[in-house]
Short mmCIF file of C-alpha atoms in Angstrom, two decimals:
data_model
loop_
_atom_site.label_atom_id
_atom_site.label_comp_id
_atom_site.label_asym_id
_atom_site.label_seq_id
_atom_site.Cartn_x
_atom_site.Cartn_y
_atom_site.Cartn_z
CA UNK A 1 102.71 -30.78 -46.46
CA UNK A 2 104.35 -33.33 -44.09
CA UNK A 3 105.84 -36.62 -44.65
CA UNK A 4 103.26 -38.29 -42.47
CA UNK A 5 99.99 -36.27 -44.13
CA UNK A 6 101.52 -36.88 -47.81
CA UNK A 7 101.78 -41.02 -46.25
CA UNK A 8 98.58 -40.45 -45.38
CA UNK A 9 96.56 -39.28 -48.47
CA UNK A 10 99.07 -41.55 -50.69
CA UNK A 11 97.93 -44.71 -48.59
CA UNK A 12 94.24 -43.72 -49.00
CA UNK A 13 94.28 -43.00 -52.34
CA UNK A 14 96.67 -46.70 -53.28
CA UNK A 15 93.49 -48.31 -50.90
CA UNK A 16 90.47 -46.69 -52.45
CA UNK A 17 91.39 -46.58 -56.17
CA UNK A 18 90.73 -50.17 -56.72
CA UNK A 19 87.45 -50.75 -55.01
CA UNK A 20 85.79 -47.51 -56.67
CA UNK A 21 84.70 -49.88 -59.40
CA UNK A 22 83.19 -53.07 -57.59
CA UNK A 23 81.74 -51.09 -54.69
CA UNK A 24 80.11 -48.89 -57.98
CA UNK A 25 79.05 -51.32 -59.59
CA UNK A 26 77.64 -53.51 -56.90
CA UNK A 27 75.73 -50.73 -54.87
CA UNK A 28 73.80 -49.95 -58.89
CA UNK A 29 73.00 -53.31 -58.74
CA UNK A 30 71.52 -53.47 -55.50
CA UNK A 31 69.45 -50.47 -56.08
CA UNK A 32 68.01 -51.59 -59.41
CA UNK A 33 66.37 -54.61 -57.29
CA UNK A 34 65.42 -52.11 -54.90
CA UNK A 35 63.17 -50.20 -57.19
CA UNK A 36 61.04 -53.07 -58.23
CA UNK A 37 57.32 -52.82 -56.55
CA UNK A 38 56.64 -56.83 -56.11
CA UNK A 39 53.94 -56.89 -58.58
CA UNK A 40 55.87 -55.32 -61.77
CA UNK A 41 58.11 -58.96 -62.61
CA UNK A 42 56.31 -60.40 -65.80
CA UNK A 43 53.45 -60.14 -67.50
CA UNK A 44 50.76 -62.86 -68.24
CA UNK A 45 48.42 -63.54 -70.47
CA UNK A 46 46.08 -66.34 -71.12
CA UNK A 47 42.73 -67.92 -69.18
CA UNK A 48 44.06 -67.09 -65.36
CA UNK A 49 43.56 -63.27 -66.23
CA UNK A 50 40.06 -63.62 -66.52
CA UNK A 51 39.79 -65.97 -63.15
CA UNK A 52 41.73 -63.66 -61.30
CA UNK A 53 40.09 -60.26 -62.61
CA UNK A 54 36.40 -62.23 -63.47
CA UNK A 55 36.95 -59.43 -66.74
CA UNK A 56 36.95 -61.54 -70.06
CA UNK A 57 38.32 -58.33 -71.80
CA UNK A 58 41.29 -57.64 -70.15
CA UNK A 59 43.85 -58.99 -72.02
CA UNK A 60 46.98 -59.06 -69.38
CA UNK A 61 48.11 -58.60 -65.77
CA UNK A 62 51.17 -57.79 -64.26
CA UNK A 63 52.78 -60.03 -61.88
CA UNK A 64 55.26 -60.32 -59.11
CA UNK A 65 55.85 -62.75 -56.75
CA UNK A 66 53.63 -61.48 -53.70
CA UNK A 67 50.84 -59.34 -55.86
CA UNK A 68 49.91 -58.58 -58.96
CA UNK A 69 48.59 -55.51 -60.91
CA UNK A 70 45.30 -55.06 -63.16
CA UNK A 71 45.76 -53.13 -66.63
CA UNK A 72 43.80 -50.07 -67.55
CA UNK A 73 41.58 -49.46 -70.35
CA UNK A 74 42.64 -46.05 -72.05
CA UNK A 75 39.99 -43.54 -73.45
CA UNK A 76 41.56 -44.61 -76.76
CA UNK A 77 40.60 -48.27 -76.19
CA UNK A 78 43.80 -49.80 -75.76
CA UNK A 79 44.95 -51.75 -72.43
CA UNK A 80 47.99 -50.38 -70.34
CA UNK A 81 49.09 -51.23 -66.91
CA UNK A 82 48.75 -47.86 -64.68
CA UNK A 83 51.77 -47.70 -62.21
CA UNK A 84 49.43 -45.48 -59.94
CA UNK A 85 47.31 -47.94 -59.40
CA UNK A 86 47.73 -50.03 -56.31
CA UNK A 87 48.94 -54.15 -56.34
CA UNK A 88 46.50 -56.61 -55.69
CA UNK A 89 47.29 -59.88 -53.16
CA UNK A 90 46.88 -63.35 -54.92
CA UNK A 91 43.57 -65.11 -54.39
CA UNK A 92 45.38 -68.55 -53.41
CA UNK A 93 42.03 -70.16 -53.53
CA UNK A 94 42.39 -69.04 -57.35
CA UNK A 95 46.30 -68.98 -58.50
CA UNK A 96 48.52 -71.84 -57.59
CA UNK A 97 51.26 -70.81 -55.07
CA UNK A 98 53.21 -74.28 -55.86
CA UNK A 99 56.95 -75.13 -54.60
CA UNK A 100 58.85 -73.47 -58.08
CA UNK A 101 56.79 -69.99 -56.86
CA UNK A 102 57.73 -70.52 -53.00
CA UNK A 103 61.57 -71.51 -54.10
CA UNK A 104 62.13 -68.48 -56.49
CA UNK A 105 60.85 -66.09 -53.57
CA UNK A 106 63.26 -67.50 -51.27
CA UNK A 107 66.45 -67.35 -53.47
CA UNK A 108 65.32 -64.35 -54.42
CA UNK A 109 65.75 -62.72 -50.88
CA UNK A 110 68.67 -64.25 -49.94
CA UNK A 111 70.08 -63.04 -53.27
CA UNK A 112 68.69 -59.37 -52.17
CA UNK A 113 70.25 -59.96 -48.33
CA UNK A 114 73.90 -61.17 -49.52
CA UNK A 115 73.82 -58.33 -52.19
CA UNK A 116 73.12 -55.81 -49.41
CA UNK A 117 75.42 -56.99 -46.78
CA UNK A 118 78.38 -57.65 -49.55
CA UNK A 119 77.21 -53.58 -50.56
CA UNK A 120 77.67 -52.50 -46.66
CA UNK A 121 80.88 -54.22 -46.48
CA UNK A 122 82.49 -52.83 -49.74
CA UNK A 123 81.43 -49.21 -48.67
CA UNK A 124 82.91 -49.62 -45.23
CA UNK A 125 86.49 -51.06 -47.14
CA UNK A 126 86.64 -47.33 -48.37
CA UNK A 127 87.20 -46.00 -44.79
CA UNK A 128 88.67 -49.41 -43.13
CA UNK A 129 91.43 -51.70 -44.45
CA UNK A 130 90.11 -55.72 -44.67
CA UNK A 131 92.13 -58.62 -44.55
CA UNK A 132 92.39 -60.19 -47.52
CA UNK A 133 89.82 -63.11 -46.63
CA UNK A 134 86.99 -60.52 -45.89
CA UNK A 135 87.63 -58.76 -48.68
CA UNK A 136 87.17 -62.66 -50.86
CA UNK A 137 84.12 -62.85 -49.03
CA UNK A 138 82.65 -59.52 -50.22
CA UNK A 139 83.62 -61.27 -53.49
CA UNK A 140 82.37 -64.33 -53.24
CA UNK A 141 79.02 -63.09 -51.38
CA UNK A 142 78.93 -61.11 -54.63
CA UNK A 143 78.97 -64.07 -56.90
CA UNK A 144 76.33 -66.22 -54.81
CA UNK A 145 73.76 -63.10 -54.80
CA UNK A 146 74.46 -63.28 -58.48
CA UNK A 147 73.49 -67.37 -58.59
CA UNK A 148 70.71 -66.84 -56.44
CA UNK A 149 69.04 -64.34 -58.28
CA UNK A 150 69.69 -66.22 -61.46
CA UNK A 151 67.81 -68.68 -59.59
CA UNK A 152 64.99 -66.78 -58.96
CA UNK A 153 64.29 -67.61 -62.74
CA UNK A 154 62.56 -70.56 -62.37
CA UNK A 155 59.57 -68.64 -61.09
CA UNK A 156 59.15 -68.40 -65.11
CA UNK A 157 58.16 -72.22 -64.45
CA UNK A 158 55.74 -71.67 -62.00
CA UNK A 159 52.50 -73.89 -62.53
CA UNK A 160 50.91 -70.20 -63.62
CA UNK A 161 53.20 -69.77 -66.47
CA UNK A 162 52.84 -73.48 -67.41
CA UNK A 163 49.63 -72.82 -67.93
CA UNK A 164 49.43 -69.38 -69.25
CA UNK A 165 51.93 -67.64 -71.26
CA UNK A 166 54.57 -65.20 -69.66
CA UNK A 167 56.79 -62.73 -70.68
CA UNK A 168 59.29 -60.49 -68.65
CA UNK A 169 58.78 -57.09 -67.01
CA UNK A 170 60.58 -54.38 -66.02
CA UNK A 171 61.35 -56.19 -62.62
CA UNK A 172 63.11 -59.23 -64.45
CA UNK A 173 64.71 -56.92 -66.43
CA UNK A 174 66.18 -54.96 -62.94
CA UNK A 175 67.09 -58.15 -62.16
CA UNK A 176 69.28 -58.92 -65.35
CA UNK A 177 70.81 -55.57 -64.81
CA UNK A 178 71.66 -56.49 -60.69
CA UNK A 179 73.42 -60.03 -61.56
CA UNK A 180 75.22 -58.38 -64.28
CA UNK A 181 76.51 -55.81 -62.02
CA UNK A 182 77.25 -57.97 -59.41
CA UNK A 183 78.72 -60.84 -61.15
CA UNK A 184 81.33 -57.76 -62.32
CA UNK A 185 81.16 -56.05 -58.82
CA UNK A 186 82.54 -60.03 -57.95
CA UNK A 187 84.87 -60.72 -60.41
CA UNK A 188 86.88 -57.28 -59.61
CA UNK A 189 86.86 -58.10 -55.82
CA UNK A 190 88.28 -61.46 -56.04
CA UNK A 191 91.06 -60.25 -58.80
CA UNK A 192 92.30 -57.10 -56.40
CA UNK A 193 93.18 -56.89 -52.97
CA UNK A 194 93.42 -53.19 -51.82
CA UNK A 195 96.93 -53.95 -50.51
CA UNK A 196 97.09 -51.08 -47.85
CA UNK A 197 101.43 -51.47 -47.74
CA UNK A 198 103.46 -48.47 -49.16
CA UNK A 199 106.93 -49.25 -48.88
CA UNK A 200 108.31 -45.82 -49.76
CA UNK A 201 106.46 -43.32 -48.61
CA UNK A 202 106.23 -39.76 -50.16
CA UNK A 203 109.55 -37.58 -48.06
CA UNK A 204 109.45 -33.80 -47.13
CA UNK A 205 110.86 -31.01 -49.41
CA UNK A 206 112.00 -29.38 -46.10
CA UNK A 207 115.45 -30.26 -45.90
CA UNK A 208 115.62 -29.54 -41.41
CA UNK A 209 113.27 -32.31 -41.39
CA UNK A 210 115.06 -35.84 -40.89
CA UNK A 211 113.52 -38.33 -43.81
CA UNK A 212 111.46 -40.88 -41.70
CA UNK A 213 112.40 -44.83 -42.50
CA UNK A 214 110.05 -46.72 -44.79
CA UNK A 215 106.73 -47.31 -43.62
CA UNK A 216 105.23 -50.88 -43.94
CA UNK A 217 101.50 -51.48 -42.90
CA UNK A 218 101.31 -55.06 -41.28
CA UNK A 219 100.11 -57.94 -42.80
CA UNK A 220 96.68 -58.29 -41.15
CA UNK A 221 95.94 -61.99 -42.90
#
């Protein structure tokens, strides 16, 4: 192998090593908001089921924060919520879109936008080599995704929930998972800068070749 393919694979491999972790980490993240359906985010109970539904016996809906989804009665007489069944839009004339609802779904997909671009970025720092303040805003986009969807919360406060009782569903739970992730994904980007310089490079075993100087990559800060 030559000195300047063994430079080569060294510098990649110094580079890439420590953003395997964040760009892991934040890409899980992203995809475990991805795989929510808008309608599977908590679960409610209480008097607006039977206005929304007109069915006094069904005892709980599923909710997101553009539709929600009707549970099933079972043969054995139980009530489940059927994922093949399709989401319903809200009645607004009937549920209360108030400012909490309209706030959450706003943080919400800026959270989901940041996430996605700081995800893009972090994936294209495997094959390019950032300057140090790009690579703290991957970071810190990171970090704000993670506040947003934190955020996003409050849609537990919604004038619905007030008035009804709600619990979380497996979409708030995704959710948990992404700011986890990403607050992680964050931390680990702001700590490490892939410093692309290698001031002694790997030299050749064959002694007619001359032993190239030290190679330095320039400070692109």
């Amino acid at each position: 192998m030559s000195v300047s393919t063994a430079w080569i694979l060294h510098l990649h491999s110094e580079h890439t090593y420590p953003i395997f972790h964040p760009t892991l980490l934040a890409t899980i993240g992203w995809l475990a908001t991805l795989t929510e359906d808008g309608c599977n985010y908590a679960i409610i109970e209480g008097a607006m089921v039977t206005e929304m539904t007109t069915n006094p016996d069904m005892p709980f809906l599923e909710v997101g924060f553009n539709r929600y989804r009707e549970a099933s009665l079972n043969d054995d007489g139980t009530w489940a919520i059927d994922y093949y069944q399709l989401c319903k839009y809200y009645n607004e004339d009937i549920v209360n879109i108030d400012g909490v609802w309209k706030f959450s779904k706003l943080v919400s997909f800026l959270a989901l936008v940041l996430a996605g671009a700081a995800v893009l970025l972090i994936w294209f720092s495997s094959c390019f080599i950032f300057s140090r303040n790009t690579w703290k805003w991957i970071g810190c986009e990171l970090l704000t995704a993670t506040v947003l969807k934190l955020l996003s919360y409050s849609w537990l406060a919604t004038s619905m929930c007030r008035s009804n009782t709600c619990s979380i569903s497996y979409g708030a739970k995704a959710d948990i998972v992404a700011c986890v992730l990403w607050f992680i994904s964050g931390v680990l980007v702001l700590l490490r800068y892939p410093n692309p310089k290698l001031a002694n490079p790997p030299t050749s075993t064959n002694a007619t070749t001359s032993e190239p100087p030290a190679l330095e990559m320039p400070d692109i800060t």
